[in-house]
mmCIF file of C-alpha atoms in Angstrom:
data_model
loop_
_atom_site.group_PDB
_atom_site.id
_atom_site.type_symbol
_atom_site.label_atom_id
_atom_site.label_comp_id
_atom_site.label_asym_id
_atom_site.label_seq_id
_atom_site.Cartn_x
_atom_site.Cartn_y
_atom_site.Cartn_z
ATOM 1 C CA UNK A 253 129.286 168.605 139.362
ATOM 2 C CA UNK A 254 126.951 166.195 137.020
ATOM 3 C CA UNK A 255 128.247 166.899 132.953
ATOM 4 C CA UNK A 256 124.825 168.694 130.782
ATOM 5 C CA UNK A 257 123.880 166.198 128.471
ATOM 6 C CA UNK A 258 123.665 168.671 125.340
ATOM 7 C CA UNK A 259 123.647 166.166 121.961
ATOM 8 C CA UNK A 260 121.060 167.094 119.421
ATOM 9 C CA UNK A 261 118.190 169.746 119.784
ATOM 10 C CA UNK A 262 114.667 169.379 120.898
ATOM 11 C CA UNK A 263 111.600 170.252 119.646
ATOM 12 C CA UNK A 264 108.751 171.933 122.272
ATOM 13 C CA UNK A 265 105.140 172.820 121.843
ATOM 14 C CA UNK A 266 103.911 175.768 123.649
ATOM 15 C CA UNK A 267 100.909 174.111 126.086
ATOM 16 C CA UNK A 268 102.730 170.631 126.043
ATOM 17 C CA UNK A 269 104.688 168.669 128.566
ATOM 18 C CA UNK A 270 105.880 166.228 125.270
ATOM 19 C CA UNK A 271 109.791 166.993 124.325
ATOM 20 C CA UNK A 272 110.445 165.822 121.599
ATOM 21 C CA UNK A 273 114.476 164.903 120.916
ATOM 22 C CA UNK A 274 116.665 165.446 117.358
ATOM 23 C CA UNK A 275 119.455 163.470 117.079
ATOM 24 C CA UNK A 276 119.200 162.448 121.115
ATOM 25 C CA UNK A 277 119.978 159.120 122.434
ATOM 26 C CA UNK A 278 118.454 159.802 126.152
ATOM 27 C CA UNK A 279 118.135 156.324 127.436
ATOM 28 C CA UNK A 280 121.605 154.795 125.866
ATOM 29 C CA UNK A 281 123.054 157.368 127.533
ATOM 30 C CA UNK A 282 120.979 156.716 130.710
ATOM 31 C CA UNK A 283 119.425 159.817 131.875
ATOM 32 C CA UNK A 284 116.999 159.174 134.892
ATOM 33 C CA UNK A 285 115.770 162.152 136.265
ATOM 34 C CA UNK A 286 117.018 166.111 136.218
ATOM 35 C CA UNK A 287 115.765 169.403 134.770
ATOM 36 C CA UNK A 288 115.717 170.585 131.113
ATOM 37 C CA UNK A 289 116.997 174.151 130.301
ATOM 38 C CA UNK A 290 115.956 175.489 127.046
ATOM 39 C CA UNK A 291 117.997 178.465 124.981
ATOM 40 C CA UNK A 292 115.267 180.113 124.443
ATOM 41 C CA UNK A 293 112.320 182.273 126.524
ATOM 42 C CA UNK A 294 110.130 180.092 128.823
ATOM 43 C CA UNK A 295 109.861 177.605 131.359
ATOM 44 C CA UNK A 296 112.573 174.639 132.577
ATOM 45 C CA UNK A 297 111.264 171.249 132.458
ATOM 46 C CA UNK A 298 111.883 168.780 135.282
ATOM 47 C CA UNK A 299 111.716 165.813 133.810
ATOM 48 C CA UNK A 300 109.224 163.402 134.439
ATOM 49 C CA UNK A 301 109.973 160.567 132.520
ATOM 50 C CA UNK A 302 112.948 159.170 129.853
ATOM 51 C CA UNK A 303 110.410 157.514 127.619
ATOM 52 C CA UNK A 304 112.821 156.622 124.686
ATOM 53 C CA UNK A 305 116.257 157.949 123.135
ATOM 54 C CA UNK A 306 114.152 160.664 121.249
ATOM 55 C CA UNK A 307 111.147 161.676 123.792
ATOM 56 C CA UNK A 308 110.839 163.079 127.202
ATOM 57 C CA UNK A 309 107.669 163.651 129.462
ATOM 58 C CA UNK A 310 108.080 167.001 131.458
ATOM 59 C CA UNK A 311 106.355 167.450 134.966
ATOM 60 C CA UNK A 312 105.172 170.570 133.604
ATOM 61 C CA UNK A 313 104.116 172.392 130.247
ATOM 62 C CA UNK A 314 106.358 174.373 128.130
ATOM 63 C CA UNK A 315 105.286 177.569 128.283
ATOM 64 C CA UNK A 316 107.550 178.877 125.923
ATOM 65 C CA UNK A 317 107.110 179.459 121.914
ATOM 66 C CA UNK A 318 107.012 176.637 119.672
ATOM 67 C CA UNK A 319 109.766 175.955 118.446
ATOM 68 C CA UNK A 320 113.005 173.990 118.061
ATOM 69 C CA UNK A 321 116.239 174.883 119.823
ATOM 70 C CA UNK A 322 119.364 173.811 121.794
ATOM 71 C CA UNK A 323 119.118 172.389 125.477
ATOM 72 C CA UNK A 324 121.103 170.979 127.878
ATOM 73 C CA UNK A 325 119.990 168.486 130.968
ATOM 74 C CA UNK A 326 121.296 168.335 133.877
ATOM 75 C CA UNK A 327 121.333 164.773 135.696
ATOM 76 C CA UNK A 328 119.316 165.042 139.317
ATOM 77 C CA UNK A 329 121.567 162.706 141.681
ATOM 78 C CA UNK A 330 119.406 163.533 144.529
ATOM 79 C CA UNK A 331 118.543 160.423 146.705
ATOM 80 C CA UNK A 332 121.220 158.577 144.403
ATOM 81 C CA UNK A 333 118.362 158.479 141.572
ATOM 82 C CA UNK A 334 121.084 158.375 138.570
ATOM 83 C CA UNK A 335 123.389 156.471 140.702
ATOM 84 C CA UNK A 336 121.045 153.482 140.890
ATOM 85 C CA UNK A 337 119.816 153.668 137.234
ATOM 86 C CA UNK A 338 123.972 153.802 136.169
ATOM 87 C CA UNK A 339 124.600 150.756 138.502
ATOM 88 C CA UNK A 340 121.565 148.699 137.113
ATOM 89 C CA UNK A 341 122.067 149.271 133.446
ATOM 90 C CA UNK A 342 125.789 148.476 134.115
ATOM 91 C CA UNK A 343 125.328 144.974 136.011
ATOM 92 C CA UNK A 344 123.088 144.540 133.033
ATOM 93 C CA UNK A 345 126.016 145.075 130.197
ATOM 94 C CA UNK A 346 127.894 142.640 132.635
ATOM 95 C CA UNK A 347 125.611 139.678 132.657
ATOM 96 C CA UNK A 348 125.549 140.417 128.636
ATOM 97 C CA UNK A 349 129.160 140.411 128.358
ATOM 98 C CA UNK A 350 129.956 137.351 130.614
ATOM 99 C CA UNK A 351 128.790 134.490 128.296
ATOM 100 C CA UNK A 352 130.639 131.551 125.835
ATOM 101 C CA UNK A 353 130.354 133.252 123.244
ATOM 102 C CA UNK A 354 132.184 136.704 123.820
ATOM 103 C CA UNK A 355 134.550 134.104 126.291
ATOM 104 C CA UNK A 356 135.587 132.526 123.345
ATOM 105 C CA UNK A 357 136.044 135.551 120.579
ATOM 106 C CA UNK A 358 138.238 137.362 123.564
ATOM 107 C CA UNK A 359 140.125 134.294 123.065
ATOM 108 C CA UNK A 360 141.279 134.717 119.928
ATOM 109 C CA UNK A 361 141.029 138.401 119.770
ATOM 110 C CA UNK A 362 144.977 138.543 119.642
ATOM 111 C CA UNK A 363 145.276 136.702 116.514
ATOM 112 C CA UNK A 364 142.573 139.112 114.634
ATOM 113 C CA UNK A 365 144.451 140.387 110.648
ATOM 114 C CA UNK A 366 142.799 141.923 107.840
ATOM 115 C CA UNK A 367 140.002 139.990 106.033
ATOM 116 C CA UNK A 368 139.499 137.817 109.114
ATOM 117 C CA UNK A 369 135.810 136.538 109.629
ATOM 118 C CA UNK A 370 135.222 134.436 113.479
ATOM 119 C CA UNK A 371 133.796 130.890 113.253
ATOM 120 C CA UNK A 372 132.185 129.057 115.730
ATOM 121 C CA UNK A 373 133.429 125.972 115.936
ATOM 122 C CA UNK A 374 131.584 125.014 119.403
ATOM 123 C CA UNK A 375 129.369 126.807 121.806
ATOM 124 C CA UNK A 376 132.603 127.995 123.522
ATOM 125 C CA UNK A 377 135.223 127.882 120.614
ATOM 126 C CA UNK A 378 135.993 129.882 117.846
ATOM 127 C CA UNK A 379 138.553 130.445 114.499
ATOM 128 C CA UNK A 380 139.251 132.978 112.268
ATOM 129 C CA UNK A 381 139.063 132.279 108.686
ATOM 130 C CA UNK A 382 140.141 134.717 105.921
ATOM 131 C CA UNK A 383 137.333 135.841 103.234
ATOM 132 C CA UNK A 384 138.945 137.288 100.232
ATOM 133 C CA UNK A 385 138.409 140.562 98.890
ATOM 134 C CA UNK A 386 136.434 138.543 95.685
ATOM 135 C CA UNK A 387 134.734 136.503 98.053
ATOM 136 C CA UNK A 388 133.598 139.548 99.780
ATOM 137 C CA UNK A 389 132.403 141.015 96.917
ATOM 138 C CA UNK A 390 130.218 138.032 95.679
ATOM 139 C CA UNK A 391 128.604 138.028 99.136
ATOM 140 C CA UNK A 392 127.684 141.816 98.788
ATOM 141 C CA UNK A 393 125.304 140.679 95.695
ATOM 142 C CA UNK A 394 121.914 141.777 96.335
ATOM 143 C CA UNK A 395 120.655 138.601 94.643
ATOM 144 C CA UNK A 396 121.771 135.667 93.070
ATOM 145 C CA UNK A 397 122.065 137.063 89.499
ATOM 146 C CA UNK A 398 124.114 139.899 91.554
ATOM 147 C CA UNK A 399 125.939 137.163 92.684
ATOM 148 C CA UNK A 400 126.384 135.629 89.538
ATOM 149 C CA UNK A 401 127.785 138.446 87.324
ATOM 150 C CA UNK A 402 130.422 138.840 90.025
ATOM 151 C CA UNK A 403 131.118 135.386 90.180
ATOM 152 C CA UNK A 404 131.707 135.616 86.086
ATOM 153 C CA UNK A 405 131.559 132.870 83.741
ATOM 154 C CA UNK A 406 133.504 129.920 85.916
ATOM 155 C CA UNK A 407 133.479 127.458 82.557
ATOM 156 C CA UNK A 408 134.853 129.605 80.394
ATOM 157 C CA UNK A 409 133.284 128.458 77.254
ATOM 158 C CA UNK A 410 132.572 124.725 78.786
ATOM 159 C CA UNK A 411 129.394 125.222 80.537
ATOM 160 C CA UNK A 412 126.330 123.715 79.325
ATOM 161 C CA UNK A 413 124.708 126.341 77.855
ATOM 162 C CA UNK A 414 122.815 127.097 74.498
ATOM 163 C CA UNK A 415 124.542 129.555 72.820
ATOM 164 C CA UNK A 416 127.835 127.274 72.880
ATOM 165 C CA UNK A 417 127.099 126.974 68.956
ATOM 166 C CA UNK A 418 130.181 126.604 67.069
ATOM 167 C CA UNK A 419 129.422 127.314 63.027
ATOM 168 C CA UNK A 420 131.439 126.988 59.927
ATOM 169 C CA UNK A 421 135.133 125.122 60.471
ATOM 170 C CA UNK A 422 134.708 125.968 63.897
ATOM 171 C CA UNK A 423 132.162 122.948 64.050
ATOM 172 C CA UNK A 424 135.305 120.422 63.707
ATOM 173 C CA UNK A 425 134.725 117.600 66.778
ATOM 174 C CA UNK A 426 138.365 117.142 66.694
ATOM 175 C CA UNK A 427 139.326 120.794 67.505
ATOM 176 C CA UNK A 428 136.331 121.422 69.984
ATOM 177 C CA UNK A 429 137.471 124.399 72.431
ATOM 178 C CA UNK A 430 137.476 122.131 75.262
ATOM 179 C CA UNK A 431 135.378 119.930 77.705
ATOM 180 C CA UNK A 432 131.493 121.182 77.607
ATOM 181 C CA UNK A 433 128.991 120.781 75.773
ATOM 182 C CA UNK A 434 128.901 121.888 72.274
ATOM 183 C CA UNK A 435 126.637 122.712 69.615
ATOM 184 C CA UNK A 436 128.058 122.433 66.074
ATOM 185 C CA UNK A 437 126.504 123.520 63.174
ATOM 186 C CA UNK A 438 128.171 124.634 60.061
ATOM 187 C CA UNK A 439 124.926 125.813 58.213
ATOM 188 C CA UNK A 440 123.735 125.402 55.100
ATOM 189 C CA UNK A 441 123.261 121.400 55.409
ATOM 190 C CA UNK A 442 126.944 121.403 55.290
ATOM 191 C CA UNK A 443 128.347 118.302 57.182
ATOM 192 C CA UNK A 444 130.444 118.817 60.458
ATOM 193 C CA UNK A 445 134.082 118.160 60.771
ATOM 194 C CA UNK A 446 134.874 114.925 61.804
ATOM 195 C CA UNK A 447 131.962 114.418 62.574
ATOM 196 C CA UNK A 448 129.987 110.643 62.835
ATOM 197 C CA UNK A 449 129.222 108.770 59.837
ATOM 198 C CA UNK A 450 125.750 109.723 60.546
ATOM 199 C CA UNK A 451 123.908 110.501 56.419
ATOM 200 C CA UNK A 452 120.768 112.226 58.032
ATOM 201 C CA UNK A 453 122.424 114.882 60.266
ATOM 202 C CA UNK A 454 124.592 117.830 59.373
ATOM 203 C CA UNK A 455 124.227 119.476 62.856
ATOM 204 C CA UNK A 456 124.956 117.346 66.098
ATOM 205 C CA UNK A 457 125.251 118.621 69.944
ATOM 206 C CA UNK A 458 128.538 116.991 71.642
ATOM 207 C CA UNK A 459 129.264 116.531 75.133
ATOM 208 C CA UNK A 460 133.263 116.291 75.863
ATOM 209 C CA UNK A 461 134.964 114.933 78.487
ATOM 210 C CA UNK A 462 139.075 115.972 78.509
ATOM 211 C CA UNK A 463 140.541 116.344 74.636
ATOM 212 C CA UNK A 464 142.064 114.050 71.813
ATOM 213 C CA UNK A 465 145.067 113.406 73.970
ATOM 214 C CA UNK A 466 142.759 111.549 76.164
ATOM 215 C CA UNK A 467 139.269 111.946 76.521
ATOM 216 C CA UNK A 468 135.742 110.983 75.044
ATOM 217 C CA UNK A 469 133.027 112.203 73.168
ATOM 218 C CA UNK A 470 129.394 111.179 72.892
ATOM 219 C CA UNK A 471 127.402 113.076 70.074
ATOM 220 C CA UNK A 472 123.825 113.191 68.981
ATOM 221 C CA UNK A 473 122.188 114.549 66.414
ATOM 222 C CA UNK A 474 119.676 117.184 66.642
ATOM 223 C CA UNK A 475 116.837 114.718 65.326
ATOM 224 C CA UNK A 476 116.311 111.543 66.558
ATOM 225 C CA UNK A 477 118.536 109.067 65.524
ATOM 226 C CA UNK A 478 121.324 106.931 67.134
ATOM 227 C CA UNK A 479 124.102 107.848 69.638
ATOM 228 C CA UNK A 480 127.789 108.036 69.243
ATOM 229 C CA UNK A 481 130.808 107.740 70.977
ATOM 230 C CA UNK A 482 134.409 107.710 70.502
ATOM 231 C CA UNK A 483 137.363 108.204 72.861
ATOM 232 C CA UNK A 484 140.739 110.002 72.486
ATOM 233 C CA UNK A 485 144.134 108.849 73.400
ATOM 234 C CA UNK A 486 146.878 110.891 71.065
ATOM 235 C CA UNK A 487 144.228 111.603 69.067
ATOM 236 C CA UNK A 488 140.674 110.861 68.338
ATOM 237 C CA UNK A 489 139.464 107.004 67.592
ATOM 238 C CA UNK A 490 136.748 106.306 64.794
ATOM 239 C CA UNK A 491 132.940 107.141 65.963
ATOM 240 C CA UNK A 492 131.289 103.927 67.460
ATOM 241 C CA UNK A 493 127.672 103.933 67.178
ATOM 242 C CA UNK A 494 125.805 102.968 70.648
ATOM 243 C CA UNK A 495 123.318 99.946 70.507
ATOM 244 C CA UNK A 496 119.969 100.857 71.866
ATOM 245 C CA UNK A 497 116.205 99.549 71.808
ATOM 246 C CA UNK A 498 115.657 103.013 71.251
ATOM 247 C CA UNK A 499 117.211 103.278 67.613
ATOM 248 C CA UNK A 500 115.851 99.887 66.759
ATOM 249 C CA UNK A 501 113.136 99.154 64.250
ATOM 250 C CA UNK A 502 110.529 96.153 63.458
ATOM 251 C CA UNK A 503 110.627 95.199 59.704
ATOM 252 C CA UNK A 504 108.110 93.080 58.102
ATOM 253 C CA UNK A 505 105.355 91.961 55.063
ATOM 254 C CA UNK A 506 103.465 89.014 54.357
ATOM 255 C CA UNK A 507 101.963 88.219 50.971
ATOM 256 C CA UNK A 508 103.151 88.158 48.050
ATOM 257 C CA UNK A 509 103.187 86.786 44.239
ATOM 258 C CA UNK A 510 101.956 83.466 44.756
ATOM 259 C CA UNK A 511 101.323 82.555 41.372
ATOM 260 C CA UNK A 512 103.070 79.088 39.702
ATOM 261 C CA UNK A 513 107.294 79.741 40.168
ATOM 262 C CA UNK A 514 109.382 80.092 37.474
ATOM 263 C CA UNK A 515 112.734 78.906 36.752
ATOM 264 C CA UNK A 516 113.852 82.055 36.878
ATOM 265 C CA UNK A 517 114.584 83.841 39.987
ATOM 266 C CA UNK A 518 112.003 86.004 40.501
ATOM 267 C CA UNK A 519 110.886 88.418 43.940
ATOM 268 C CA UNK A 520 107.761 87.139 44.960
ATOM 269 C CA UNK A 521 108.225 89.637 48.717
ATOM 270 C CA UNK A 522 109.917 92.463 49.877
ATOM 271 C CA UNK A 523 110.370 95.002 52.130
ATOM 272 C CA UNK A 524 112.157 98.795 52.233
ATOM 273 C CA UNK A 525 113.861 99.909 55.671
ATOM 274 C CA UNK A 526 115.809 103.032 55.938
ATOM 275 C CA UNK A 527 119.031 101.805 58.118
ATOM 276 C CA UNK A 528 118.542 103.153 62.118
ATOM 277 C CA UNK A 529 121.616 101.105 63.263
ATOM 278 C CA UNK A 530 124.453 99.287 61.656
ATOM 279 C CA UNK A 531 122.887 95.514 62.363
ATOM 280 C CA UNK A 532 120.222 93.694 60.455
ATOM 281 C CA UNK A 533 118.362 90.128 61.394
ATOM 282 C CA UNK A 534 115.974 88.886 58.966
ATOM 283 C CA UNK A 535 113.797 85.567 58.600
ATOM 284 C CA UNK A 536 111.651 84.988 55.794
ATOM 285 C CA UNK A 537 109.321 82.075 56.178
ATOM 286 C CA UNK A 538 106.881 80.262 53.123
ATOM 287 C CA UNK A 539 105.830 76.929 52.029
ATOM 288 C CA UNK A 540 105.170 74.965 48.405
ATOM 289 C CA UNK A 541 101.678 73.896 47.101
ATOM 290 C CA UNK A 542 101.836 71.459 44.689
ATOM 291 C CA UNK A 543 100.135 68.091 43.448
ATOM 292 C CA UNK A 544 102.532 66.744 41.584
ATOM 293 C CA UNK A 545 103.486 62.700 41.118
ATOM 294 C CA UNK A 546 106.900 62.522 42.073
ATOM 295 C CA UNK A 547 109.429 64.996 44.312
ATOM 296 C CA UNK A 548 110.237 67.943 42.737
ATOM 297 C CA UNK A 549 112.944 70.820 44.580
ATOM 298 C CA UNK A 550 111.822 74.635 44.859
ATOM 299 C CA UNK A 551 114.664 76.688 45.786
ATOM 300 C CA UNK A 552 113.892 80.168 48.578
ATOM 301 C CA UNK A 553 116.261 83.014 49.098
ATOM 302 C CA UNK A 554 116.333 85.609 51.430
ATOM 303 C CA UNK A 555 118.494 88.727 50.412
ATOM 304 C CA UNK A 556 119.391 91.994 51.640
ATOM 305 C CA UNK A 557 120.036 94.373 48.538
ATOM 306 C CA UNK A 558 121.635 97.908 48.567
ATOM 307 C CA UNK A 559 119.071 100.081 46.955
ATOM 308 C CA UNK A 560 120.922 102.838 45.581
ATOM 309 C CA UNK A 561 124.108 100.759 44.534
ATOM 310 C CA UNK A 562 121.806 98.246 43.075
ATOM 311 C CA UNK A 563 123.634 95.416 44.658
ATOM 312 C CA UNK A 564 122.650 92.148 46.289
ATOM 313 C CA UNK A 565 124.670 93.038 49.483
ATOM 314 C CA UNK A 566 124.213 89.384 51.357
ATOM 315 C CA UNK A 567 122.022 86.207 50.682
ATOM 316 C CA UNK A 568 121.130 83.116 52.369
ATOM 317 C CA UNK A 569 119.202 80.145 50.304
ATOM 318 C CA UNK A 570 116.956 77.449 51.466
ATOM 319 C CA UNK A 571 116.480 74.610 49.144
ATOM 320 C CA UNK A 572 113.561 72.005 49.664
ATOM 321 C CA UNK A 573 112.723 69.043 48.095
ATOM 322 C CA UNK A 574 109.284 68.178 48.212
ATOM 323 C CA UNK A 575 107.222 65.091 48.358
ATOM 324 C CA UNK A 576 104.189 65.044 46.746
ATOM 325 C CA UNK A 577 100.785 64.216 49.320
ATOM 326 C CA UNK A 578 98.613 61.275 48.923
ATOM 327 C CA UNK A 579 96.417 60.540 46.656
ATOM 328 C CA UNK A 580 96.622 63.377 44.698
ATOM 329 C CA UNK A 581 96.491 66.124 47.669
ATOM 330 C CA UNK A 582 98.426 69.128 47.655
ATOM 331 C CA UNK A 583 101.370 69.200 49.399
ATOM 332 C CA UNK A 584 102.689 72.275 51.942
ATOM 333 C CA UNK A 585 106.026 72.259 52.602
ATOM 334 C CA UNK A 586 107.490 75.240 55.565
ATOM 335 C CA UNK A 587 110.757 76.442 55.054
ATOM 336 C CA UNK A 588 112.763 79.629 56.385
ATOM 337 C CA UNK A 589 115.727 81.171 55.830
ATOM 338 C CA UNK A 590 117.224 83.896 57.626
ATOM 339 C CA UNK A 591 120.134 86.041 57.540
ATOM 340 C CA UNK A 592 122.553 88.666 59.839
ATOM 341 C CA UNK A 593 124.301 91.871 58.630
ATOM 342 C CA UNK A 594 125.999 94.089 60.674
ATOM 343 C CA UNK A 595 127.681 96.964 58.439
ATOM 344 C CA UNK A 596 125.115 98.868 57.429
ATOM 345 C CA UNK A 597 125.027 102.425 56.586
ATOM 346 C CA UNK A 598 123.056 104.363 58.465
ATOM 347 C CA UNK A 599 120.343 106.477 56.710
ATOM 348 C CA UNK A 600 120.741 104.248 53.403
ATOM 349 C CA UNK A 601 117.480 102.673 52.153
ATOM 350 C CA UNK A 602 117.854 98.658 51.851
ATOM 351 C CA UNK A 603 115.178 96.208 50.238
ATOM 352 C CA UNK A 604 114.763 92.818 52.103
ATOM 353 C CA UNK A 605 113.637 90.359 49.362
ATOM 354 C CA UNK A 606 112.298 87.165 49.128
ATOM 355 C CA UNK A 607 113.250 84.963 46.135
ATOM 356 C CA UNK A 608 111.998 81.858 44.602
ATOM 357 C CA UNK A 609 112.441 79.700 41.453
ATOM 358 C CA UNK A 610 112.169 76.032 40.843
ATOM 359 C CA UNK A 611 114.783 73.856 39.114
ATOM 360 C CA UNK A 612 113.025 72.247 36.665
ATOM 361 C CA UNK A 613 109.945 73.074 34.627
ATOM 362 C CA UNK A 614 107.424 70.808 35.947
ATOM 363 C CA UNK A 615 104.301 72.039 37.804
ATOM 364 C CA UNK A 616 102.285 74.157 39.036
ATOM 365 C CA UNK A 617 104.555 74.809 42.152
ATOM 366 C CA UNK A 618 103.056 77.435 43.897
ATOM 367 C CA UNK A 619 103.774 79.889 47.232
ATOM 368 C CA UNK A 620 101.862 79.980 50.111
ATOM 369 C CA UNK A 621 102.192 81.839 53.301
ATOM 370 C CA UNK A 622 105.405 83.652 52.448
ATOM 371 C CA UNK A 623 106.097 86.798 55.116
ATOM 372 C CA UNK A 624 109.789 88.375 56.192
ATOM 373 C CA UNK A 625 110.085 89.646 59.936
ATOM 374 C CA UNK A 626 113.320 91.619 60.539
ATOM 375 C CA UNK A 627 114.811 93.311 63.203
ATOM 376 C CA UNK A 628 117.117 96.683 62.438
ATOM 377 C CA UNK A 629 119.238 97.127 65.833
#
């Protein structure tokens, strides 16, 4: 005796050969051929067709009320109908089941623990691995902010992000909370904490490799200006500025007084720079007019003064003696000086002078073609 196949209900249309299934599953569970019984008045239904899990075609109409209700079918295994569909369908689960693949996760089927997730590791080999209960939940993010908020902040507070803005003392590069990059910013124009002997920036971003006990930092400020670094090793070193054709300026004039010298010194060019970077190469170049009888000596000076201090901070001096032309002509004598400093202060506002006087009083001793060409680096 066949089993009634009895799961779900079934929904019939008076005048219609169409059943329609509720919660079936008529072809996974491989019904062929049989009869229908209703539990209600009407008609059975010989069953024409298994058209999906959820519809059947009758041989004839329902003529019955419309309606939904219980059934049960039974199987026909007349002229081994159902025998032949169960055999087919089952050599078909067979050839699905005999393949690499399943082969080799049988193979390892003994070994299977909680949290265990196969690997392939070849077409016919496989592993387990273990994915953690956290890992588990990351993957379950719909999304890769989902993903993210589980994942949580992995830097602590050492990721590169812009609200890492550390204000007041906190702003102190010697106490920073750790490798990152940080913003410090005390407000107010007040200066950082340990900060680089920079004049023209109270606010500077940081990037931090390790800590004072050994480490680096390289800091910028939030302008343009230069770069510094330092490094740590029990404790922080002093800030080193970084040299670069990118903080370097051009300096120069051409001009001047070139009325008859004096024998006083007196500044006949000069130049204001604001300091970019600690070094400072300057030239000046001129030459003497004169028409005087015999040699006379005119003395040059180039000279790097500190405005604010009001200090001559380094000098170099050319002195020429000069031979008057022929026959009366005037007379041009080229001379240059030049001079190197390399302690600036950055931000400060130096004057690049030019300075001339003659020895004696004899004249007119003029200058010609006087210029100063500098290079702040």
């Amino acid at each position: 005796m066949t089993t009634p196949y009895t799961t779900g209900s079934v929904t019939l249309t008076n005048g219609s050969a169409v059943v329609t299934g509720v919660g079936t599953a008529w072809q996974t569970a491989l019904i062929a051929g049989g009869t229908l019984y209703v539990e209600a008045d009407g008609n059975p239904l010989p069953i024409l067709s298994v058209d999906s899990n959820t519809q059947i075609t009758a041989a004839i109409k329902w003529k019955g009320a419309s309606g939904t209700y219980p059934y049960a079918i039974m199987r026909d295994t007349a002229y081994g109908q159902q025998t032949v569909a169960n055999a087919n369908a089952l050599s078909t689960y067979l050839q699905r089941l005999d393949n690499a693949s399943l082969s080799a996760l049988a193979s390892i089927a003994s070994t299977l623990g909680a949290g265990k997730v196969p690997r392939g590791l070849s077409a016919n080999t496989m592993e387990w691995f273990t994915v953690s209960d956290f890992a588990k939940s990351m993957l379950s993010g719909a999304d890769a902010a989902a993903m993210r908020v589980t994942l949580g902040d992995v830097f602590s507070k050492n990721r590169p992000i812009g609200n890492d803005v550390l204000t007041a003392n906190a702003a102190d590069f010697n106490n920073l909370p750790g490798p990152g990059l940080w913003s410090l910013d005390r407000g107010g124009n007040q200066p950082c904490i340990n900060a680089p002997p920079d004049p023209n920036s109270a606010a500077y971003r940081c990037i931090q490799i390790g800590n004072g006990v050994r480490g680096s930092q390289i800091a910028f400020n939030f302008s343009e200006g230069p770069m510094w670094v330092r490094n740590g090793y029990d404790g922080w070193a002093p800030w080193r500025i970084v040299p670069s054709s990118l903080q370097s300026i051009t300096i120069g004039a051409s001009g001047g007084d070139e009325a008859d010298l004096q024998t006083g010194v007196q500044v006949r060019l000069s130049v204001n720079f604001v300091a970019r970077s600690l070094k400072v190469f300057a030239v000046a170049n001129w030459c003497f007019h004169a028409t005087l009888a015999s040699p006379f000596e005119a003395i040059g000076i180039v000279l790097l003064r500190d405005i604010a201090a009001g200090i001559d901070v380094k000098s170099e001096t050319s002195t020429a003696t000069v031979t008057p032309g022929d026959n009366g002509m005037g007379f041009r004598a080229g001379r240059s000086a030049s001079l190197t400093y390399d302690t600036l202060t950055l931000g400060k506002t130096y004057q690049l002078q030019l300075v001339m006087y003659k020895n004696q009083p004899i004249g007119p001793i003029y200058p010609r073609q006087m210029s100063i060409n500098a290079h702040n680096f």
